[in-house]
XYZ file of C-alpha atoms in Angstrom:
339
model
C 45.128 -251.224 -175.942
C 44.120 -247.695 -176.902
C 41.221 -246.119 -175.017
C 38.202 -245.238 -177.096
C 37.779 -241.988 -175.169
C 41.145 -240.414 -176.018
C 40.755 -237.080 -177.867
C 41.177 -237.266 -181.610
C 43.640 -234.560 -182.600
C 42.250 -234.553 -186.117
C 38.907 -233.228 -184.939
C 38.178 -229.559 -184.749
C 37.833 -227.728 -181.438
C 34.061 -227.574 -181.814
C 33.618 -231.302 -182.487
C 32.724 -233.799 -179.814
C 35.711 -235.504 -178.292
C 34.038 -237.540 -175.638
C 30.673 -238.685 -174.318
C 30.394 -235.731 -171.889
C 30.816 -233.100 -174.613
C 27.477 -233.724 -176.300
C 25.106 -231.651 -174.085
C 27.562 -228.756 -173.784
C 28.147 -228.588 -177.547
C 24.424 -228.754 -178.246
C 23.730 -225.968 -175.738
C 26.487 -223.818 -177.266
C 25.107 -224.344 -180.767
C 21.585 -223.540 -179.578
C 22.792 -220.325 -177.913
C 24.628 -219.314 -181.093
C 21.500 -219.939 -183.169
C 19.460 -217.933 -180.671
C 21.831 -214.971 -180.910
C 21.747 -215.147 -184.710
C 17.934 -215.185 -184.681
C 17.826 -212.219 -182.316
C 20.247 -210.252 -184.491
C 18.197 -211.030 -187.574
C 14.996 -210.103 -185.771
C 16.449 -206.820 -184.524
C 17.746 -206.008 -188.004
C 14.393 -206.737 -189.634
C 12.597 -204.683 -186.983
C 14.915 -201.721 -187.549
C 14.467 -201.946 -191.318
C 10.693 -202.222 -190.969
C 10.467 -199.187 -188.706
C 12.750 -197.085 -190.884
C 11.402 -198.180 -194.261
C 8.531 -195.639 -194.530
C 10.808 -192.731 -193.607
C 13.539 -193.991 -195.959
C 11.074 -194.291 -198.839
C 9.767 -190.758 -198.279
C 13.310 -189.426 -197.915
C 14.358 -191.123 -201.132
C 11.353 -189.930 -203.146
C 11.145 -186.380 -201.767
C 14.818 -185.597 -201.121
C 17.315 -187.918 -202.817
C 15.590 -188.219 -206.196
C 15.083 -184.423 -206.598
C 18.705 -183.836 -205.588
C 19.983 -186.361 -208.122
C 17.726 -184.955 -210.835
C 18.928 -181.405 -210.075
C 22.520 -182.604 -210.430
C 21.577 -184.246 -213.741
C 19.736 -181.165 -215.038
C 22.686 -178.929 -214.152
C 24.560 -180.369 -217.140
C 21.868 -179.323 -219.634
C 20.492 -176.150 -221.130
C 16.908 -176.779 -220.115
C 13.816 -174.596 -219.805
C 11.911 -176.898 -217.486
C 9.553 -178.451 -220.045
C 9.950 -182.008 -221.228
C 13.153 -183.875 -220.493
C 16.596 -182.252 -220.632
C 18.200 -182.895 -224.003
C 20.622 -180.050 -224.785
C 23.741 -181.311 -223.002
C 26.238 -178.525 -222.245
C 28.596 -180.295 -219.868
C 30.049 -178.091 -217.138
C 29.115 -174.820 -218.878
C 26.483 -173.983 -216.260
C 29.044 -174.368 -213.477
C 31.597 -172.319 -215.374
C 28.973 -169.632 -215.806
C 28.527 -169.447 -212.022
C 31.996 -168.036 -211.497
C 31.507 -165.525 -214.293
C 28.115 -164.325 -213.076
C 28.458 -161.105 -211.021
C 25.058 -161.724 -209.436
C 26.060 -165.150 -208.096
C 29.433 -163.867 -206.918
C 27.565 -161.038 -205.182
C 25.316 -163.641 -203.571
C 28.356 -165.302 -202.031
C 29.580 -161.961 -200.684
C 26.164 -161.046 -199.253
C 25.912 -164.499 -197.664
C 29.270 -163.947 -195.965
C 28.126 -160.523 -194.734
C 24.937 -161.984 -193.240
C 26.885 -164.778 -191.559
C 29.392 -162.370 -190.009
C 26.667 -159.997 -188.827
C 24.740 -162.897 -187.292
C 27.777 -164.164 -185.415
C 28.849 -160.702 -184.282
C 25.483 -159.163 -183.379
C 22.472 -161.463 -183.469
C 23.826 -164.381 -181.421
C 25.510 -162.235 -178.719
C 22.266 -160.276 -178.392
C 20.296 -163.517 -177.970
C 22.846 -164.790 -175.431
C 22.679 -161.590 -173.378
C 18.877 -161.799 -173.243
C 19.019 -165.464 -172.291
C 21.405 -164.762 -169.417
C 19.188 -161.895 -168.234
C 15.992 -163.962 -168.444
C 17.648 -166.843 -166.600
C 17.781 -164.673 -163.484
C 15.018 -164.523 -160.915
C 13.140 -161.484 -162.165
C 9.465 -160.658 -162.003
C 7.527 -161.631 -165.119
C 10.381 -163.470 -166.823
C 7.955 -166.045 -168.288
C 6.076 -163.221 -170.017
C 9.318 -161.758 -171.357
C 10.391 -165.148 -172.678
C 7.071 -165.558 -174.457
C 7.220 -162.074 -175.967
C 10.787 -162.477 -177.206
C 10.092 -165.919 -178.651
C 6.838 -164.855 -180.340
C 8.457 -163.428 -183.526
C 9.940 -166.834 -184.329
C 6.460 -168.361 -184.392
C 5.357 -166.040 -187.188
C 5.940 -167.289 -190.703
C 8.541 -165.589 -192.863
C 5.797 -164.425 -195.240
C 3.901 -162.648 -192.454
C 7.125 -161.147 -191.131
C 8.049 -159.875 -194.585
C 4.664 -158.256 -195.161
C 4.698 -156.726 -191.677
C 8.103 -155.107 -192.084
C 7.289 -154.100 -195.620
C 4.592 -151.874 -194.125
C 6.788 -150.730 -191.223
C 9.607 -149.630 -193.536
C 7.393 -148.239 -196.268
C 8.911 -144.934 -197.496
C 7.420 -141.719 -196.054
C 4.271 -143.148 -194.445
C 5.704 -146.276 -192.805
C 5.777 -146.702 -189.049
C 9.576 -146.392 -188.923
C 9.553 -142.975 -190.612
C 6.643 -141.793 -188.469
C 8.476 -142.746 -185.268
C 11.606 -140.922 -186.411
C 9.544 -137.844 -187.252
C 7.808 -138.017 -183.852
C 11.128 -137.927 -181.970
C 12.402 -135.001 -184.004
C 14.565 -136.901 -186.475
C 12.826 -135.607 -189.560
C 14.463 -136.877 -192.698
C 16.488 -139.534 -190.842
C 14.376 -142.204 -192.496
C 14.929 -143.305 -196.026
C 13.978 -145.752 -198.661
C 14.995 -148.600 -196.376
C 14.421 -151.630 -198.628
C 14.571 -149.542 -201.815
C 17.984 -147.960 -201.209
C 21.038 -150.104 -202.125
C 23.020 -148.505 -199.299
C 20.505 -149.476 -196.571
C 18.742 -152.581 -197.862
C 21.154 -155.139 -196.338
C 21.208 -153.417 -192.952
C 17.408 -153.235 -192.934
C 17.132 -156.849 -194.014
C 19.502 -157.942 -191.260
C 17.427 -156.011 -188.721
C 14.351 -157.959 -189.824
C 16.289 -161.238 -189.680
C 17.472 -160.472 -186.155
C 13.930 -159.655 -184.995
C 12.661 -162.881 -186.547
C 15.278 -165.365 -185.377
C 16.901 -164.092 -182.170
C 14.121 -165.611 -180.051
C 14.924 -169.095 -181.331
C 18.573 -168.807 -180.326
C 17.574 -167.208 -177.030
C 15.472 -170.268 -176.171
C 18.365 -172.567 -177.104
C 20.639 -170.670 -174.742
C 18.011 -170.703 -171.981
C 17.753 -174.473 -172.259
C 21.537 -174.736 -172.038
C 21.717 -172.363 -169.073
C 19.119 -174.336 -167.137
C 21.184 -177.505 -167.546
C 24.150 -175.926 -165.735
C 24.234 -177.098 -162.077
C 23.370 -174.255 -159.724
C 25.918 -175.567 -157.223
C 28.789 -174.421 -159.441
C 27.533 -170.858 -159.589
C 26.823 -170.834 -155.845
C 30.322 -172.130 -155.076
C 31.882 -169.447 -157.260
C 29.735 -166.816 -155.565
C 30.925 -167.984 -152.152
C 34.519 -167.787 -153.378
C 33.946 -164.149 -154.277
C 33.699 -164.434 -158.058
C 31.937 -161.505 -159.700
C 29.231 -161.713 -162.387
C 31.704 -161.476 -165.260
C 34.032 -164.062 -163.711
C 31.139 -166.492 -163.187
C 29.996 -165.983 -166.753
C 33.508 -166.252 -168.221
C 34.734 -169.282 -166.276
C 31.530 -171.248 -165.562
C 28.594 -170.283 -167.755
C 30.375 -169.821 -171.073
C 32.428 -173.067 -171.025
C 29.464 -175.198 -169.936
C 27.278 -173.510 -172.556
C 29.815 -174.384 -175.249
C 27.902 -177.267 -176.910
C 24.743 -175.153 -177.159
C 26.688 -172.207 -178.580
C 28.311 -174.395 -181.219
C 24.964 -175.813 -182.358
C 23.494 -172.300 -182.436
C 26.346 -171.053 -184.629
C 25.901 -174.000 -186.976
C 22.157 -173.385 -187.387
C 22.713 -169.663 -187.870
C 25.286 -170.135 -190.643
C 23.248 -172.773 -192.492
C 20.159 -170.575 -192.213
C 22.002 -167.576 -193.667
C 23.257 -169.650 -196.607
C 19.758 -170.948 -197.401
C 17.878 -167.709 -196.732
C 15.043 -167.246 -199.220
C 11.461 -166.583 -198.157
C 12.107 -163.564 -195.936
C 14.152 -161.896 -198.694
C 11.660 -162.785 -201.396
C 8.699 -161.298 -199.549
C 10.443 -158.096 -198.481
C 12.656 -157.165 -201.436
C 12.550 -160.003 -204.016
C 16.310 -159.517 -204.193
C 16.186 -155.835 -205.149
C 17.015 -153.159 -205.677
C 19.186 -154.220 -208.593
C 20.238 -157.522 -206.910
C 21.613 -155.710 -203.840
C 19.758 -158.000 -201.392
C 19.722 -161.165 -203.474
C 20.812 -164.476 -202.001
C 21.749 -167.737 -203.701
C 18.275 -169.159 -203.124
C 16.608 -166.046 -204.556
C 18.882 -166.123 -207.617
C 18.076 -169.792 -208.115
C 14.355 -169.033 -207.953
C 14.683 -166.110 -210.349
C 16.466 -168.160 -213.001
C 14.359 -171.279 -212.514
C 10.812 -169.869 -212.245
C 11.062 -166.396 -213.752
C 13.500 -166.836 -216.635
C 12.941 -170.573 -217.197
C 16.653 -171.338 -217.197
C 16.177 -174.421 -215.065
C 19.518 -175.964 -216.012
C 21.430 -172.959 -214.710
C 19.159 -172.752 -211.653
C 19.961 -176.420 -210.962
C 23.667 -175.585 -211.092
C 23.072 -172.837 -208.519
C 21.227 -175.301 -206.291
C 24.099 -177.786 -206.561
C 26.577 -175.037 -205.686
C 24.492 -173.994 -202.684
C 24.282 -177.615 -201.539
C 28.054 -177.959 -201.939
C 28.667 -174.847 -199.834
C 26.396 -176.171 -197.069
C 27.950 -179.650 -197.235
C 31.540 -178.413 -197.092
C 30.748 -176.134 -194.172
C 28.825 -178.865 -192.322
C 31.591 -181.443 -192.729
C 34.337 -178.999 -191.772
C 32.347 -177.724 -188.791
C 31.671 -181.256 -187.593
C 35.295 -182.237 -188.068
C 36.936 -179.275 -186.363
C 34.281 -177.772 -184.051
C 31.723 -180.420 -183.100
C 34.177 -183.292 -182.870
C 34.364 -183.300 -179.074
C 30.586 -182.887 -178.714
C 29.903 -185.852 -181.019
C 32.344 -188.274 -179.396
C 30.411 -191.163 -177.914
C 27.134 -189.879 -179.359
C 26.702 -192.770 -181.801
C 24.875 -195.947 -180.875
C 25.067 -199.427 -182.318
C 22.386 -202.057 -182.630
C 23.368 -205.163 -180.699
C 21.473 -208.348 -180.196
C 20.596 -209.337 -176.701
C 23.052 -211.628 -175.026
C 25.847 -210.893 -177.514
C-alpha cells in the first residue's frame, strides 16, 4: 500500500508535497509578495521625486538641444519654422570657415594657458593659505571674491582698467616709469588674447583655489606630521603626500577648467565682443554672432552642435581615461528592503 504522504515527483519544487509544507510555502509566497510591493513602492517613489526635475530638464534642455540639431540641417533665419533643407551643408561650412577654425585654435590656447598657468597659480595659493598664517581667512575671502562677481561686471570693470591711454593699467605703468609700455590691450590683435586670459585668471582662480583648499583639508594631518618626523622637506611632503592625495580634486578642477574654456562666452562678449577682427572670438561668441546678429540661425545651430560634440567627446574621454579610478564604486543602486 502506497503512502499518501510520499512526494510526487511530478510536482514542482515550489508546490506542496506534504501536510507540513503549507505554512512554510505560504510564508515564502507572502515574503516574495512583500518584496515585490516594496520594490514597486520604491520605484514609484523615485519616479515621483524625480518627475518634476525630469520634466524641467526635458522641456528646458533636451527639447532645445533636439531642435537645434534639427535646425542645423536647414537654411533658416529664425522666423517661422525651418523649411529650406540643406542637409549637411552647414556642417561642411564649419570646416571651411576660417573664423570657426580660429575659434578652435583660440579655445586650445586658452585651455593650455589655463592648465599651465591658472591652475598651478591657484594650487600654490591654496597650499600657502592652508598653512597657519595670520589673517588667512581674510586672504581666502579676498582671493575668492572675484569669482562672486558676475562676468558682465568683471568685463565692464576690466574694460575701464584696460582702456587705452586713460585706463588704470596705463596710469600705473606711467607712474612706475614705464611710459609707453601700455597699449591698446583689448584693441590690439597681438595683445587681446593675453589680456583676456589675464582677466579670466583673475575671475576664476579663486574658484579653483577653494576647490584645492577643500581637498587639502581632507588630507590627514598625521601623514604630514609623520613625514616631517622622518625628515622630509617641504617639497618632498608636497610631492609624495599632498599631490597624490589631492589627485581627485586636481582632476575635477582640470575638467571644469577645460569645459569652461570651451564654453566661454559672456566674459568675451562684454570685454571685446570677439574683436578686433575675430582675434578673441570663441565658438560661443561666433554662434551668437551668426544667430542673433546675422540671423543665420541654421548655421548657428550647427556651431552649437559642434560645440556640444567637442564637450561630449572630451567629457567621455576624460571620464574613461582620467576619472575612471575616481568613479569606481561611486554608483548606487536602488534596492528594496529585505532583498
